[in-house]
Coordinates of N, CA and C in Angstrom, one line a residue:
M29 N -28.3 209.7 99.6 CA -27.0 209.0 99.4 C -25.9 209.8 100.0
G30 N -26.1 211.1 100.1 CA -25.0 212.0 100.6 C -24.6 211.6 102.0
L31 N -25.7 211.3 102.9 CA -25.4 210.9 104.3 C -24.6 209.7 104.3
I32 N -24.9 208.7 103.5 CA -24.2 207.4 103.6 C -22.7 207.6 103.1
T33 N -22.6 208.4 102.0 CA -21.2 208.7 101.5 C -20.4 209.4 102.6
A34 N -21.0 210.4 103.2 CA -20.2 211.1 104.3 C -19.9 210.2 105.4
T35 N -20.8 209.3 105.8 CA -20.6 208.3 106.8 C -19.4 207.4 106.5
W36 N -19.4 206.8 105.3 CA -18.4 205.9 104.9 C -17.0 206.6 104.8
S37 N -17.1 207.8 104.2 CA -15.9 208.6 104.1 C -15.2 208.9 105.4
A38 N -16.0 209.2 106.4 CA -15.5 209.5 107.7 C -14.8 208.3 108.3
L39 N -15.3 207.1 108.1 CA -14.8 205.9 108.6 C -13.7 205.3 107.8
A40 N -13.5 205.7 106.5 CA -12.6 205.1 105.6 C -11.1 205.4 106.0
E41 N -10.9 206.5 106.7 CA -9.5 206.8 107.1 C -9.2 205.9 108.3
P42 N -8.1 205.1 108.2 CA -7.7 204.2 109.3 C -7.6 204.7 110.7
N43 N -7.1 205.9 110.9 CA -7.0 206.5 112.2 C -8.3 206.8 112.8
R44 N -9.2 207.3 111.9 CA -10.6 207.6 112.4 C -11.3 206.3 112.8
L45 N -11.1 205.3 112.0 CA -11.7 204.0 112.4 C -11.1 203.5 113.7
H46 N -9.8 203.6 113.9 CA -9.2 203.2 115.2 C -9.8 204.0 116.3
I47 N -10.0 205.3 116.1 CA -10.6 206.1 117.2 C -12.0 205.6 117.5
V48 N -12.8 205.3 116.5 CA -14.1 204.7 116.8 C -14.0 203.4 117.6
E49 N -13.1 202.6 117.2 CA -12.9 201.3 117.9 C -12.5 201.6 119.4
L50 N -11.6 202.5 119.6 CA -11.2 202.9 121.0 C -12.4 203.4 121.8
L51 N -13.2 204.2 121.2 CA -14.4 204.8 121.9 C -15.5 203.8 122.1
R52 N -15.4 202.6 121.5 CA -16.4 201.6 121.8 C -16.3 201.2 123.2
G53 N -15.1 201.3 123.8 CA -14.8 200.9 125.2 C -15.3 201.9 126.2
G54 N -15.7 203.1 125.7 CA -16.1 204.2 126.6 C -15.5 205.5 126.2
P55 N -16.0 206.6 126.9 CA -15.5 207.9 126.6 C -14.0 208.1 126.9
L56 N -13.3 208.9 126.1 CA -11.9 209.2 126.3 C -11.6 210.7 126.0
T57 N -10.5 211.1 126.5 CA -10.1 212.5 126.2 C -9.2 212.4 125.0
V58 N -9.0 213.6 124.4 CA -8.1 213.7 123.2 C -6.7 213.1 123.6
G59 N -6.2 213.5 124.7 CA -4.9 213.0 125.2 C -4.8 211.5 125.3
E60 N -5.9 210.9 125.8 CA -5.9 209.5 126.0 C -5.9 208.8 124.6
I61 N -6.7 209.3 123.7 CA -6.7 208.8 122.3 C -5.4 208.9 121.7
A62 N -4.8 210.1 121.8 CA -3.5 210.3 121.2 C -2.4 209.4 121.7
E63 N -2.5 209.2 123.0 CA -1.5 208.3 123.6 C -1.7 206.8 123.2
R64 N -2.9 206.4 123.1 CA -3.2 205.0 122.7 C -2.9 204.7 121.3
L65 N -3.0 205.7 120.4 CA -2.8 205.5 119.0 C -1.4 206.0 118.6
S66 N -0.6 206.5 119.5 CA 0.7 207.1 119.2 C 0.6 208.1 118.2
L67 N -0.3 209.0 118.3 CA -0.5 210.2 117.4 C -0.3 211.5 118.2
Q68 N -0.1 212.5 117.5 CA 0.0 213.9 118.1 C -1.4 214.4 118.3
Q69 N -1.6 215.1 119.4 CA -2.9 215.6 119.7 C -3.6 216.5 118.6
P70 N -2.8 217.3 117.9 CA -3.5 218.0 116.8 C -4.0 217.1 115.7
Q71 N -3.3 216.0 115.4 CA -3.8 215.0 114.5 C -5.2 214.4 115.0
V72 N -5.1 214.0 116.2 CA -6.3 213.4 116.8 C -7.5 214.4 116.8
S73 N -7.2 215.6 117.1 CA -8.3 216.7 117.1 C -8.9 216.8 115.7
K74 N -8.1 216.8 114.7 CA -8.6 216.9 113.3 C -9.5 215.7 113.0
H75 N -9.0 214.5 113.4 CA -9.8 213.3 113.1 C -11.2 213.4 113.9
L76 N -11.1 213.8 115.1 CA -12.3 213.9 116.0 C -13.3 215.0 115.4
R77 N -12.7 216.0 114.8 CA -13.6 217.0 114.2 C -14.4 216.4 113.0
V78 N -13.7 215.6 112.2 CA -14.4 214.9 111.1 C -15.4 214.0 111.6
L79 N -15.1 213.2 112.6 CA -16.0 212.3 113.2 C -17.2 213.0 113.8
S80 N -17.0 214.1 114.4 CA -18.0 214.9 115.0 C -18.9 215.5 113.9
D81 N -18.3 216.0 112.9 CA -19.1 216.6 111.7 C -20.0 215.5 111.1
A82 N -19.5 214.3 111.1 CA -20.3 213.2 110.5 C -21.3 212.6 111.5
G83 N -21.2 213.1 112.8 CA -22.2 212.7 113.8 C -21.8 211.5 114.6
F84 N -20.6 211.0 114.4 CA -20.2 209.8 115.1 C -19.9 210.0 116.6
V85 N -19.3 211.2 116.9 CA -18.9 211.4 118.3 C -19.5 212.7 118.8
E86 N -19.7 212.8 120.1 CA -20.1 214.0 120.7 C -19.0 214.3 121.8
V87 N -18.9 215.6 122.1 CA -17.9 216.0 123.1 C -18.6 216.6 124.3
Q88 N -18.0 216.3 125.4 CA -18.4 216.9 126.7 C -17.2 217.7 127.3
P89 N -17.3 219.0 127.4 CA -16.3 219.7 128.1 C -16.3 219.4 129.6
S90 N -15.1 219.2 130.2 CA -15.0 218.9 131.6 C -13.8 219.6 132.1
A91 N -14.0 220.7 132.8 CA -12.9 221.6 133.2 C -12.1 222.0 131.9
N92 N -10.8 221.6 131.9 CA -10.0 222.0 130.7 C -9.8 220.8 129.8
R93 N -10.6 219.8 130.0 CA -10.5 218.6 129.1 C -11.8 218.5 128.2
R94 N -11.6 217.8 127.1 CA -12.7 217.5 126.2 C -12.9 216.0 126.2
I95 N -14.0 215.5 126.6 CA -14.2 214.0 126.6 C -15.1 213.7 125.4
Y96 N -14.6 212.7 124.6 CA -15.4 212.3 123.5 C -16.0 210.9 123.7
K97 N -17.2 210.8 123.2 CA -17.9 209.5 123.2 C -18.7 209.3 121.9
L98 N -19.0 208.0 121.7 CA -19.7 207.7 120.4 C -21.2 208.0 120.6
R99 N -21.8 208.3 119.4 CA -23.2 208.5 119.3 C -23.8 207.3 118.6
A100 N -24.9 206.8 119.0 CA -25.5 205.6 118.5 C -26.2 205.9 117.1
Q101 N -26.8 207.0 116.9 CA -27.6 207.3 115.7 C -26.9 207.0 114.4
P102 N -25.7 207.4 114.1 CA -25.1 207.1 112.8 C -24.9 205.6 112.6
F103 N -24.7 204.8 113.7 CA -24.5 203.4 113.5 C -25.9 202.7 113.3
I104 N -26.9 203.3 113.9 CA -28.3 202.8 113.6 C -28.6 203.0 112.1
E105 N -28.3 204.2 111.6 CA -28.6 204.5 110.2 C -27.8 203.6 109.3
M106 N -26.5 203.4 109.6 CA -25.7 202.5 108.8 C -26.3 201.1 108.8
N107 N -26.7 200.6 109.9 CA -27.3 199.3 110.0 C -28.6 199.2 109.2
T108 N -29.4 200.2 109.2 CA -30.7 200.2 108.4 C -30.3 200.2 107.0
W109 N -29.4 200.9 106.5 CA -29.0 201.0 105.1 C -28.4 199.6 104.7
L110 N -27.6 199.0 105.5 CA -27.0 197.7 105.2 C -28.1 196.6 105.2
E111 N -29.0 196.8 106.1 CA -30.1 195.8 106.2 C -30.8 195.6 104.9
S112 N -31.0 196.7 104.1 CA -31.7 196.6 102.8 C -30.9 195.7 101.9
Y113 N -29.6 195.8 102.0 CA -28.7 194.9 101.1 C -28.7 193.5 101.6
R114 N -28.8 193.3 102.9 CA -28.8 192.0 103.5 C -30.1 191.2 103.0
R115 N -31.2 191.9 103.0 CA -32.5 191.3 102.6 C -32.4 191.0 101.1
M116 N -31.8 191.9 100.3 CA -31.7 191.6 98.9 C -30.9 190.4 98.6
W117 N -29.7 190.2 99.3 CA -28.9 189.1 99.1 C -29.5 187.8 99.6
E118 N -30.2 187.9 100.8 CA -30.9 186.7 101.3 C -31.9 186.2 100.3
E119 N -32.7 187.1 99.7 CA -33.7 186.8 98.8 C -33.0 186.1 97.6
R120 N -31.9 186.6 97.1 CA -31.2 186.0 96.0 C -30.7 184.6 96.3
F121 N -30.1 184.5 97.5 CA -29.6 183.2 97.9 C -30.8 182.2 98.1
D122 N -31.9 182.6 98.6 CA -33.1 181.8 98.7 C -33.5 181.3 97.3
R123 N -33.6 182.2 96.4 CA -34.0 181.8 95.0 C -32.9 180.8 94.4
L124 N -31.6 181.1 94.7 CA -30.6 180.1 94.2 C -30.8 178.8 94.8
D125 N -31.0 178.8 96.1 CA -31.2 177.5 96.8 C -32.4 176.7 96.3
D126 N -33.5 177.5 96.0 CA -34.7 176.8 95.4 C -34.4 176.2 94.0
Y127 N -33.6 177.0 93.2 CA -33.2 176.6 91.9 C -32.3 175.3 92.0
L128 N -31.4 175.3 92.9 CA -30.5 174.1 93.0 C -31.3 172.9 93.5
N129 N -32.2 173.1 94.4 CA -33.1 172.0 94.9 C -33.9 171.5 93.7
E130 N -34.4 172.4 92.9 CA -35.1 171.9 91.7 C -34.3 171.1 90.7
L131 N -33.1 171.6 90.5 CA -32.1 170.8 89.7 C -31.8 169.5 90.2
Q132 N -31.6 169.4 91.5 CA -31.3 168.1 92.1 C -32.5 167.2 92.0
G133 N -33.7 167.7 92.1 CA -34.9 166.9 91.9 C -35.1 166.4 90.5
K134 N -34.7 167.2 89.5 CA -34.7 166.7 88.2 C -33.7 165.7 87.9
G135 N -32.5 165.8 88.5 CA -31.4 164.8 88.3 C -31.7 163.5 88.9
K136 N -32.6 163.4 89.9 CA -32.9 162.1 90.5 C -33.9 161.3 89.6
Q137 N -34.6 162.0 88.8 CA -35.7 161.4 87.9 C -35.1 160.7 86.8

């Protein structure tokens, strides 16, 4: 449960979520992210550090720049975790649907 809590905690902060959304379009430098979000570079660096610690981003040094890009693994893990809940709700909805069909059948008699 700790991994999922850390994952959601990292994404719960709006600026970090915006950074993830930006990086969906491809790798960016800290400066590009700061400019697009109208944030100061130190703020963006702190958010990127949290995202990096949670495994969402990886950094590639390039000369004097640091280029950040998304990592797929945390999103795959989140999807797997969510899938278990999807299955549970689908089963419940299927049972409800069966029950409602049964009630409709009894009402016609």
